[in-house]
Amino acid sequence: MAGWSRAKVVIAAACVIVCYFLASVLVPTFLPKSESGRGTRHAAVDGRPRHQEHINRSLPGERIFRRNDQVTGSEQRHLEIWSLTNAGIYLWGHILQGTFTTSAGGRLVVGEKVIGDWSIRFANGKDLSPSYIKADTEYLVLALNGRSEAVRATLFHWLDELRTLPQLKHIGLFLVGSEDCNNNWLLAHFIDLPEVDRLVSAVWMTYDHALVDGKRFFQWPLGVAAYRNFPTSPVSEASLQHPRPYRCNFLGTVYKGSTRAGLPKILEAINAQGMTCFVKIRTEWVAHEKAESMELYQRAVKSSDLTLCPVGKNAESYRIYEALSLGSVPVIEDVSPKEACEPAVERRLLLANNLAVPSGDRPKSDHVSGPHRLLKSLGAPVIYIKRWEELTDIIEMEKQLNLQQLVERRVKLLKWYSQFREVLAEAFLVSLNKMAKQH
């Protein structure tokens, strides 16, 4: 009997070992994989599980978001970013490195991401409406174009509707500001409507403006033009190792009476001396670019060591950041067509206090003035000029650089731009956290 008992123990132990082996081999085969192919679909982020399936209130009969917002941890905050402008795409895709999917039959672009203590959901599209925002929303960032009175009416309509949400604590605004830097209507609106003043806790604005104070109003770059489909990640260093066929490029509109007017002759003289610049000029602005022209523009920037960035209605332009993203040094016309766009400000107040400056040319002063305050305050490795007649000497100096020096400069440029985007992301999160603590 004792022998039989020992045999039963041995058999039971063997069964346990076999079952454990089968489970370890077979069970992972049937578990859902993550997008990267490792682990399960609910892989943890910062110790918190990812979202699960959810149907958000959205367009009639449509789903916007397909995951829920159930996240463990009492400190998790939920933020909605709703965008009706390119500024929202630049924030989500280029700064926060969020991914995009289409929804509502292709009418919306949406995404989700967990960053630190924030679970963020993003939506962009002209069909967005305040009526689609969940009633239990507490934190909302709204990206809008604030250039014209007609567009501002949309903003006021949104704010009026958002005031009715019972649990909404804070609103942040991402505004493509006025190109003449006249954004004083913001103050008037806040003063006249104190209940909105209470809700709108942070405003990020493009273009240089005297309202920027580092507490409630923050500087934000114009960024790349989302409709041009520039990559959300900078080009690889491997693509920077080869000679580029053009010293510089300029593709754009030349307006009569503008500082651009003399640029064609200057470029013509430069090319006549064999210092090749890619030039394609038009005399009238085109509202909707064709795919062919956008592709040509990107190829020209990728193929040039310098990208010329003349002043338009404002000193800042998309091409500055598009050139940075492709490793082409922006040659920036450092003048402003509007006096209102040249206020001096403490460098630390542009984004948020105590943010690190990317590696580059360190600012010599704690104050910055004139156009391009944000780039100057963060030491952007760009070339500033006051007059386009300086371009000939710049191209002459470019001829003295060998390939190794050019490659090193391209790498430095991309490194700075990557750090620049990290600084912006950190500044955005710092502002969000301060906003959340106000309640």
Short mmCIF file of C-alpha atoms in Angstrom, two decimals:
data_model
loop_
_atom_site.label_atom_id
_atom_site.label_comp_id
_atom_site.label_asym_id
_atom_site.label_seq_id
_atom_site.Cartn_x
_atom_site.Cartn_y
_atom_site.Cartn_z
CA MET A 1 0.00 0.00 0.00
CA ALA A 2 2.85 2.41 0.87
CA GLY A 3 4.40 1.75 -2.55
CA TRP A 4 1.07 2.42 -4.26
CA SER A 5 0.73 5.77 -2.40
CA ARG A 6 4.19 6.83 -3.48
CA ALA A 7 3.31 5.90 -7.07
CA LYS A 8 0.20 8.09 -6.96
CA VAL A 9 2.26 11.06 -5.75
CA VAL A 10 4.74 10.60 -8.58
CA ILE A 11 1.92 10.37 -11.16
CA ALA A 12 0.25 13.52 -9.79
CA ALA A 13 3.51 15.45 -9.91
CA ALA A 14 4.10 14.33 -13.48
CA CYS A 15 0.63 15.52 -14.46
CA VAL A 16 1.31 18.97 -12.96
CA ILE A 17 4.58 19.28 -14.91
CA VAL A 18 2.93 18.23 -18.19
CA CYS A 19 0.02 20.66 -17.70
CA TYR A 20 2.40 23.53 -16.92
CA PHE A 21 4.42 22.77 -20.05
CA LEU A 22 1.33 22.66 -22.27
CA ALA A 23 0.02 25.91 -20.81
CA SER A 24 3.31 27.75 -21.30
CA VAL A 25 3.54 26.62 -24.92
CA LEU A 26 -0.06 26.77 -26.11
CA VAL A 27 -1.71 29.61 -24.19
CA PRO A 28 0.44 32.45 -25.66
CA THR A 29 -0.52 31.20 -29.10
CA PHE A 30 -4.14 32.21 -28.49
CA LEU A 31 -3.48 35.50 -26.69
CA PRO A 32 -4.03 38.69 -28.78
CA LYS A 33 -0.74 40.25 -29.83
CA SER A 34 0.20 43.89 -29.48
CA GLU A 35 0.94 45.99 -32.53
CA SER A 36 4.63 45.36 -32.05
CA GLY A 37 4.06 41.61 -31.85
CA ARG A 38 5.24 41.34 -28.22
CA GLY A 39 2.94 40.71 -25.27
CA THR A 40 -0.80 41.19 -25.21
CA ARG A 41 -2.93 43.92 -26.69
CA HIS A 42 -3.26 45.48 -23.24
CA ALA A 43 0.47 45.99 -22.69
CA ALA A 44 1.15 48.36 -19.80
CA VAL A 45 2.29 51.94 -20.21
CA ASP A 46 3.94 53.44 -17.15
CA GLY A 47 2.49 50.55 -15.14
CA ARG A 48 -1.04 51.17 -16.42
CA PRO A 49 -2.94 48.96 -18.86
CA ARG A 50 -3.80 50.35 -22.29
CA HIS A 51 -7.35 51.20 -23.25
CA GLN A 52 -9.88 48.51 -24.09
CA GLU A 53 -12.85 48.52 -26.44
CA HIS A 54 -15.18 51.51 -26.20
CA ILE A 55 -17.74 53.31 -28.34
CA ASN A 56 -17.68 57.05 -27.77
CA ARG A 57 -20.63 59.30 -28.45
CA SER A 58 -19.84 60.70 -31.87
CA LEU A 59 -21.31 61.40 -35.27
CA PRO A 60 -24.70 59.76 -35.78
CA GLY A 61 -24.23 56.05 -36.40
CA GLU A 62 -20.43 56.36 -36.35
CA ARG A 63 -17.65 55.44 -33.94
CA ILE A 64 -14.88 57.92 -33.33
CA PHE A 65 -12.87 56.11 -30.67
CA ARG A 66 -12.81 52.32 -30.43
CA ARG A 67 -11.23 51.97 -27.02
CA ASN A 68 -12.47 52.95 -23.59
CA ASP A 69 -10.80 55.15 -21.03
CA GLN A 70 -10.64 52.70 -18.14
CA VAL A 71 -7.15 53.14 -16.73
CA THR A 72 -6.01 51.95 -13.34
CA GLY A 73 -4.58 54.46 -10.91
CA SER A 74 -6.43 57.28 -9.24
CA GLU A 75 -4.00 59.88 -10.63
CA GLN A 76 -4.87 59.21 -14.27
CA ARG A 77 -6.42 62.25 -15.95
CA HIS A 78 -8.30 62.19 -19.23
CA LEU A 79 -7.78 64.87 -21.84
CA GLU A 80 -9.65 65.43 -25.09
CA ILE A 81 -7.87 67.32 -27.90
CA TRP A 82 -10.32 68.47 -30.55
CA SER A 83 -8.82 70.14 -33.60
CA LEU A 84 -10.25 72.13 -36.48
CA THR A 85 -6.89 73.38 -37.79
CA ASN A 86 -3.40 72.31 -38.86
CA ALA A 87 -2.03 73.43 -35.49
CA GLY A 88 -3.77 70.47 -33.87
CA ILE A 89 -2.22 68.01 -36.32
CA TYR A 90 1.25 69.43 -35.64
CA LEU A 91 0.69 69.18 -31.87
CA TRP A 92 -0.57 65.60 -32.00
CA GLY A 93 1.54 64.02 -34.71
CA HIS A 94 4.80 65.97 -34.61
CA ILE A 95 5.12 67.10 -31.00
CA LEU A 96 3.30 64.43 -28.98
CA GLN A 97 4.19 61.74 -31.56
CA GLY A 98 0.64 60.40 -31.59
CA THR A 99 -0.54 58.07 -34.34
CA PHE A 100 -3.49 58.64 -36.66
CA THR A 101 -6.37 56.54 -37.88
CA THR A 102 -9.44 57.60 -39.81
CA SER A 103 -12.97 57.44 -38.47
CA ALA A 104 -16.51 58.48 -39.35
CA GLY A 105 -16.14 57.26 -42.91
CA GLY A 106 -12.83 59.08 -43.39
CA ARG A 107 -14.22 62.45 -42.29
CA LEU A 108 -12.20 62.48 -39.06
CA VAL A 109 -8.62 61.72 -38.04
CA VAL A 110 -8.37 60.27 -34.53
CA GLY A 111 -5.79 58.87 -32.14
CA GLU A 112 -5.11 57.88 -28.55
CA LYS A 113 -2.04 57.94 -26.35
CA VAL A 114 -1.02 57.73 -22.69
CA ILE A 115 1.67 60.26 -21.70
CA GLY A 116 2.66 60.39 -18.06
CA ASP A 117 -0.46 60.87 -15.97
CA TRP A 118 -2.56 61.84 -18.99
CA SER A 119 -4.71 59.58 -21.11
CA ILE A 120 -5.20 61.64 -24.26
CA ARG A 121 -7.67 61.27 -27.11
CA PHE A 122 -7.35 63.30 -30.28
CA ALA A 123 -9.82 64.11 -33.06
CA ASN A 124 -9.40 66.38 -36.08
CA GLY A 125 -11.90 67.25 -38.79
CA LYS A 126 -14.26 69.91 -40.05
CA ASP A 127 -17.27 67.79 -38.98
CA LEU A 128 -16.41 68.10 -35.28
CA SER A 129 -19.05 69.80 -33.18
CA PRO A 130 -19.42 70.65 -29.46
CA SER A 131 -22.44 68.34 -29.32
CA TYR A 132 -20.17 65.32 -29.77
CA ILE A 133 -18.09 65.95 -26.65
CA LYS A 134 -18.86 63.58 -23.80
CA ALA A 135 -20.84 65.09 -20.95
CA ASP A 136 -18.33 63.85 -18.35
CA THR A 137 -15.32 65.54 -20.02
CA GLU A 138 -13.14 67.34 -17.46
CA TYR A 139 -10.15 68.57 -19.51
CA LEU A 140 -10.33 69.75 -23.10
CA VAL A 141 -7.86 71.37 -25.50
CA LEU A 142 -9.43 73.00 -28.53
CA ALA A 143 -7.28 73.82 -31.59
CA LEU A 144 -8.76 76.53 -33.82
CA ASN A 145 -7.82 79.16 -36.36
CA GLY A 146 -8.26 82.61 -34.81
CA ARG A 147 -7.13 84.75 -37.74
CA SER A 148 -10.44 86.22 -38.90
CA GLU A 149 -13.64 87.40 -37.24
CA ALA A 150 -15.62 84.75 -39.09
CA VAL A 151 -13.45 81.98 -37.67
CA ARG A 152 -13.49 83.56 -34.21
CA ALA A 153 -17.28 83.24 -34.25
CA THR A 154 -16.73 79.47 -34.37
CA LEU A 155 -14.55 79.73 -31.27
CA PHE A 156 -17.16 81.74 -29.38
CA HIS A 157 -19.83 79.21 -30.35
CA TRP A 158 -17.70 76.37 -29.01
CA LEU A 159 -16.97 78.18 -25.76
CA ASP A 160 -20.64 78.97 -25.21
CA GLU A 161 -21.55 75.31 -25.73
CA LEU A 162 -18.68 74.01 -23.57
CA ARG A 163 -19.84 76.09 -20.61
CA THR A 164 -22.86 73.80 -20.37
CA LEU A 165 -20.77 70.67 -19.67
CA PRO A 166 -21.34 69.94 -15.99
CA GLN A 167 -17.95 68.36 -15.18
CA LEU A 168 -15.67 70.45 -17.40
CA LYS A 169 -12.87 71.89 -15.25
CA HIS A 170 -10.45 73.46 -17.70
CA ILE A 171 -10.16 74.43 -21.36
CA GLY A 172 -6.91 75.01 -23.23
CA LEU A 173 -6.85 76.84 -26.57
CA PHE A 174 -4.41 76.24 -29.42
CA LEU A 175 -4.81 79.23 -31.70
CA VAL A 176 -3.32 80.05 -35.06
CA GLY A 177 -3.17 83.72 -34.21
CA SER A 178 -3.48 86.80 -36.32
CA GLU A 179 -0.60 87.25 -38.77
CA ASP A 180 -0.38 90.92 -37.80
CA CYS A 181 -0.13 89.82 -34.12
CA ASN A 182 -3.37 91.60 -33.20
CA ASN A 183 -4.89 89.08 -30.79
CA ASN A 184 -6.27 91.55 -28.25
CA TRP A 185 -9.78 90.25 -28.94
CA LEU A 186 -8.84 87.39 -26.61
CA LEU A 187 -8.57 89.73 -23.66
CA ALA A 188 -11.82 91.48 -24.50
CA HIS A 189 -13.63 88.17 -24.71
CA PHE A 190 -12.26 86.96 -21.38
CA ILE A 191 -13.06 90.21 -19.61
CA ASP A 192 -16.61 90.34 -20.93
CA LEU A 193 -17.32 86.68 -20.09
CA PRO A 194 -15.82 85.88 -16.69
CA GLU A 195 -17.27 82.35 -16.71
CA VAL A 196 -15.24 81.61 -19.82
CA ASP A 197 -12.28 83.32 -18.21
CA ARG A 198 -12.54 80.78 -15.41
CA LEU A 199 -12.57 77.81 -17.79
CA VAL A 200 -9.89 78.88 -20.29
CA SER A 201 -6.75 78.24 -18.28
CA ALA A 202 -4.07 78.15 -21.01
CA VAL A 203 -3.69 79.62 -24.49
CA TRP A 204 -0.95 78.54 -26.89
CA MET A 205 -0.56 81.03 -29.76
CA THR A 206 1.40 81.11 -32.98
CA TYR A 207 3.34 84.24 -33.97
CA ASP A 208 5.07 86.67 -31.63
CA HIS A 209 2.69 88.62 -29.42
CA ALA A 210 2.87 90.81 -26.33
CA LEU A 211 0.23 88.71 -24.55
CA VAL A 212 2.73 85.89 -23.92
CA ASP A 213 3.42 85.76 -20.19
CA GLY A 214 4.42 82.16 -19.40
CA LYS A 215 1.47 81.80 -17.05
CA ARG A 216 -1.60 81.69 -19.20
CA PHE A 217 -0.43 82.68 -22.67
CA PHE A 218 2.37 80.67 -24.28
CA GLN A 219 4.31 80.94 -27.53
CA TRP A 220 3.85 78.09 -30.00
CA PRO A 221 5.51 77.50 -33.38
CA LEU A 222 3.58 77.56 -36.61
CA GLY A 223 5.07 74.14 -37.41
CA VAL A 224 4.82 72.31 -40.71
CA ALA A 225 1.83 72.48 -43.03
CA ALA A 226 -0.11 69.31 -42.25
CA TYR A 227 -1.69 69.21 -45.72
CA ARG A 228 1.79 68.82 -47.26
CA ASN A 229 2.17 65.42 -45.54
CA PHE A 230 5.60 66.09 -44.08
CA PRO A 231 6.87 63.12 -42.05
CA THR A 232 6.12 63.28 -38.33
CA SER A 233 9.64 62.01 -37.61
CA PRO A 234 12.79 63.71 -38.95
CA VAL A 235 14.66 61.98 -41.76
CA SER A 236 17.27 59.38 -40.81
CA GLU A 237 20.92 60.33 -40.42
CA ALA A 238 21.80 57.79 -43.11
CA SER A 239 20.00 59.92 -45.69
CA LEU A 240 22.19 62.91 -44.81
CA GLN A 241 25.51 61.39 -45.85
CA HIS A 242 25.43 62.19 -49.57
CA PRO A 243 26.14 65.40 -51.47
CA ARG A 244 23.06 67.49 -52.23
CA PRO A 245 22.76 68.89 -55.75
CA TYR A 246 21.58 72.38 -54.71
CA ARG A 247 23.15 75.02 -52.51
CA CYS A 248 19.75 76.50 -51.77
CA ASN A 249 16.11 76.48 -52.84
CA PHE A 250 13.20 78.84 -53.05
CA LEU A 251 9.75 77.82 -54.23
CA GLY A 252 7.11 80.42 -53.53
CA THR A 253 5.19 83.53 -54.41
CA VAL A 254 6.90 86.87 -55.01
CA TYR A 255 4.63 89.80 -54.12
CA LYS A 256 5.07 93.25 -55.61
CA GLY A 257 6.45 95.72 -53.12
CA SER A 258 7.54 93.00 -50.66
CA THR A 259 11.07 92.20 -49.56
CA ARG A 260 10.83 89.16 -51.84
CA ALA A 261 10.64 91.38 -54.92
CA GLY A 262 14.42 91.55 -55.39
CA LEU A 263 15.03 87.88 -54.64
CA PRO A 264 14.60 86.53 -58.22
CA LYS A 265 17.40 88.72 -59.61
CA ILE A 266 19.70 87.81 -56.73
CA LEU A 267 19.11 84.11 -57.31
CA GLU A 268 19.55 84.54 -61.05
CA ALA A 269 22.97 86.13 -60.46
CA ILE A 270 23.96 83.37 -58.04
CA ASN A 271 23.05 80.65 -60.55
CA ALA A 272 24.88 82.51 -63.31
CA GLN A 273 28.06 82.06 -61.25
CA GLY A 274 27.51 78.32 -61.09
CA MET A 275 26.36 78.27 -57.44
CA THR A 276 23.23 76.28 -58.13
CA CYS A 277 19.99 77.10 -56.32
CA PHE A 278 16.66 75.47 -57.18
CA VAL A 279 14.19 78.24 -57.98
CA LYS A 280 10.51 78.10 -58.88
CA ILE A 281 8.64 81.37 -58.56
CA ARG A 282 5.00 82.34 -59.06
CA THR A 283 3.45 85.79 -58.97
CA GLU A 284 0.11 84.86 -57.39
CA TRP A 285 -0.59 82.87 -54.26
CA VAL A 286 -2.41 79.57 -54.82
CA ALA A 287 -4.85 78.54 -52.08
CA HIS A 288 -4.84 74.81 -52.79
CA GLU A 289 -1.58 73.17 -53.74
CA LYS A 290 -1.56 70.23 -56.10
CA ALA A 291 0.07 66.93 -55.18
CA GLU A 292 2.72 67.45 -57.87
CA SER A 293 3.79 70.85 -56.51
CA MET A 294 3.94 69.55 -52.92
CA GLU A 295 6.10 66.61 -54.01
CA LEU A 296 8.41 68.94 -55.98
CA TYR A 297 8.74 71.23 -52.96
CA GLN A 298 9.73 68.37 -50.63
CA ARG A 299 12.26 67.04 -53.14
CA ALA A 300 13.79 70.50 -53.48
CA VAL A 301 14.18 70.92 -49.70
CA LYS A 302 15.68 67.42 -49.34
CA SER A 303 18.12 68.19 -52.15
CA SER A 304 19.32 71.56 -50.79
CA ASP A 305 21.76 72.55 -48.07
CA LEU A 306 19.88 75.80 -47.46
CA THR A 307 16.17 76.71 -47.66
CA LEU A 308 15.31 80.37 -48.11
CA CYS A 309 12.56 81.59 -45.78
CA PRO A 310 11.48 85.12 -46.73
CA VAL A 311 8.91 87.19 -44.88
CA GLY A 312 5.28 86.90 -45.93
CA LYS A 313 2.37 88.47 -44.07
CA ASN A 314 4.28 87.40 -40.95
CA ALA A 315 7.97 86.69 -40.41
CA GLU A 316 7.23 83.07 -39.45
CA SER A 317 6.39 80.49 -42.09
CA TYR A 318 5.80 76.76 -42.44
CA ARG A 319 8.93 76.34 -44.53
CA ILE A 320 11.18 77.09 -41.53
CA TYR A 321 10.05 73.95 -39.72
CA GLU A 322 9.74 71.91 -42.91
CA ALA A 323 13.38 72.66 -43.70
CA LEU A 324 14.42 71.76 -40.15
CA SER A 325 12.64 68.40 -40.41
CA LEU A 326 14.58 67.52 -43.59
CA GLY A 327 18.03 68.69 -42.50
CA SER A 328 18.14 71.80 -44.68
CA VAL A 329 19.30 74.94 -42.88
CA PRO A 330 16.64 77.69 -42.94
CA VAL A 331 17.95 81.08 -44.09
CA ILE A 332 15.48 83.30 -42.27
CA GLU A 333 14.72 86.90 -43.11
CA ASP A 334 14.95 88.44 -39.65
CA VAL A 335 12.58 91.36 -40.12
CA SER A 336 8.95 91.84 -39.23
CA PRO A 337 6.33 93.43 -41.48
CA LYS A 338 4.36 94.49 -38.38
CA GLU A 339 5.65 96.44 -35.39
CA ALA A 340 3.19 94.61 -33.13
CA CYS A 341 5.10 91.39 -33.85
CA GLU A 342 8.33 92.59 -32.22
CA PRO A 343 7.67 92.76 -28.46
CA ALA A 344 10.48 91.86 -26.09
CA VAL A 345 9.83 89.10 -23.57
CA GLU A 346 11.76 87.12 -20.99
CA ARG A 347 13.00 83.93 -22.62
CA ARG A 348 11.75 81.74 -19.78
CA LEU A 349 8.17 82.98 -20.26
CA LEU A 350 7.72 81.83 -23.85
CA LEU A 351 6.82 78.22 -23.03
CA ALA A 352 7.12 77.31 -19.36
CA ASN A 353 9.60 77.98 -16.61
CA ASN A 354 12.83 76.02 -16.19
CA LEU A 355 12.76 74.14 -19.50
CA ALA A 356 16.08 72.98 -20.91
CA VAL A 357 17.38 74.64 -24.07
CA PRO A 358 18.19 72.25 -26.94
CA SER A 359 21.84 71.99 -27.91
CA GLY A 360 22.61 74.82 -30.29
CA ASP A 361 23.63 78.46 -30.15
CA ARG A 362 22.85 79.45 -26.58
CA PRO A 363 20.95 82.74 -26.18
CA LYS A 364 23.21 85.59 -25.01
CA SER A 365 20.41 87.33 -23.10
CA ASP A 366 17.51 86.39 -20.87
CA HIS A 367 15.31 88.62 -23.05
CA VAL A 368 14.45 88.11 -26.69
CA SER A 369 12.77 90.55 -29.04
CA GLY A 370 11.89 90.96 -32.67
CA PRO A 371 10.47 88.16 -34.78
CA HIS A 372 11.25 84.46 -34.23
CA ARG A 373 11.46 84.80 -30.45
CA LEU A 374 10.89 81.11 -29.86
CA LEU A 375 13.64 79.98 -32.24
CA LYS A 376 16.07 82.53 -30.83
CA SER A 377 15.28 81.68 -27.23
CA LEU A 378 15.99 77.99 -27.89
CA GLY A 379 19.18 78.56 -29.85
CA ALA A 380 18.05 77.33 -33.26
CA PRO A 381 21.07 76.61 -35.54
CA VAL A 382 19.66 78.65 -38.43
CA ILE A 383 20.99 81.57 -40.49
CA TYR A 384 19.41 85.01 -39.96
CA ILE A 385 19.73 87.79 -42.52
CA LYS A 386 18.35 91.33 -42.71
CA ARG A 387 18.61 91.84 -46.47
CA TRP A 388 18.59 89.28 -49.28
CA GLU A 389 21.68 90.93 -50.78
CA GLU A 390 23.59 89.09 -48.02
CA LEU A 391 22.74 85.78 -49.67
CA THR A 392 25.57 85.95 -52.23
CA ASP A 393 28.23 86.06 -49.48
CA ILE A 394 26.47 83.23 -47.63
CA ILE A 395 26.55 81.02 -50.71
CA GLU A 396 30.26 81.87 -51.19
CA MET A 397 30.95 80.66 -47.64
CA GLU A 398 28.93 77.51 -48.34
CA LYS A 399 31.34 76.67 -51.15
CA GLN A 400 34.16 76.45 -48.60
CA LEU A 401 32.48 73.59 -46.69
CA ASN A 402 33.42 70.02 -47.54
CA LEU A 403 30.98 67.10 -47.46
CA GLN A 404 31.96 66.03 -43.94
CA GLN A 405 31.27 69.51 -42.60
CA LEU A 406 27.93 69.65 -44.38
CA VAL A 407 26.92 66.24 -43.03
CA GLU A 408 27.89 67.22 -39.49
CA ARG A 409 25.79 70.35 -39.80
CA ARG A 410 22.78 68.39 -41.06
CA VAL A 411 23.08 65.96 -38.16
CA LYS A 412 23.33 68.84 -35.69
CA LEU A 413 20.27 70.44 -37.25
CA LEU A 414 18.17 67.28 -36.96
CA LYS A 415 19.33 66.70 -33.40
CA TRP A 416 18.32 70.22 -32.45
CA TYR A 417 14.91 69.87 -34.10
CA SER A 418 14.25 66.58 -32.30
CA GLN A 419 15.16 68.22 -28.98
CA PHE A 420 13.05 71.24 -29.92
CA ARG A 421 10.00 69.02 -30.29
CA GLU A 422 10.78 67.29 -26.99
CA VAL A 423 10.96 70.69 -25.26
CA LEU A 424 7.59 71.64 -26.75
CA ALA A 425 6.05 68.36 -25.59
CA GLU A 426 7.42 68.88 -22.10
CA ALA A 427 6.20 72.47 -22.04
CA PHE A 428 2.73 71.34 -23.08
CA LEU A 429 2.61 68.72 -20.30
CA VAL A 430 3.94 71.19 -17.72
CA SER A 431 1.15 73.59 -18.66
CA LEU A 432 -1.43 70.80 -18.48
CA ASN A 433 -0.26 69.75 -15.02
CA LYS A 434 -0.37 73.34 -13.77
CA MET A 435 -3.83 73.69 -15.25
CA ALA A 436 -5.04 70.54 -13.46
CA LYS A 437 -3.70 71.75 -10.10
CA GLN A 438 -5.69 74.98 -10.33
CA HIS A 439 -8.95 73.17 -9.62
#
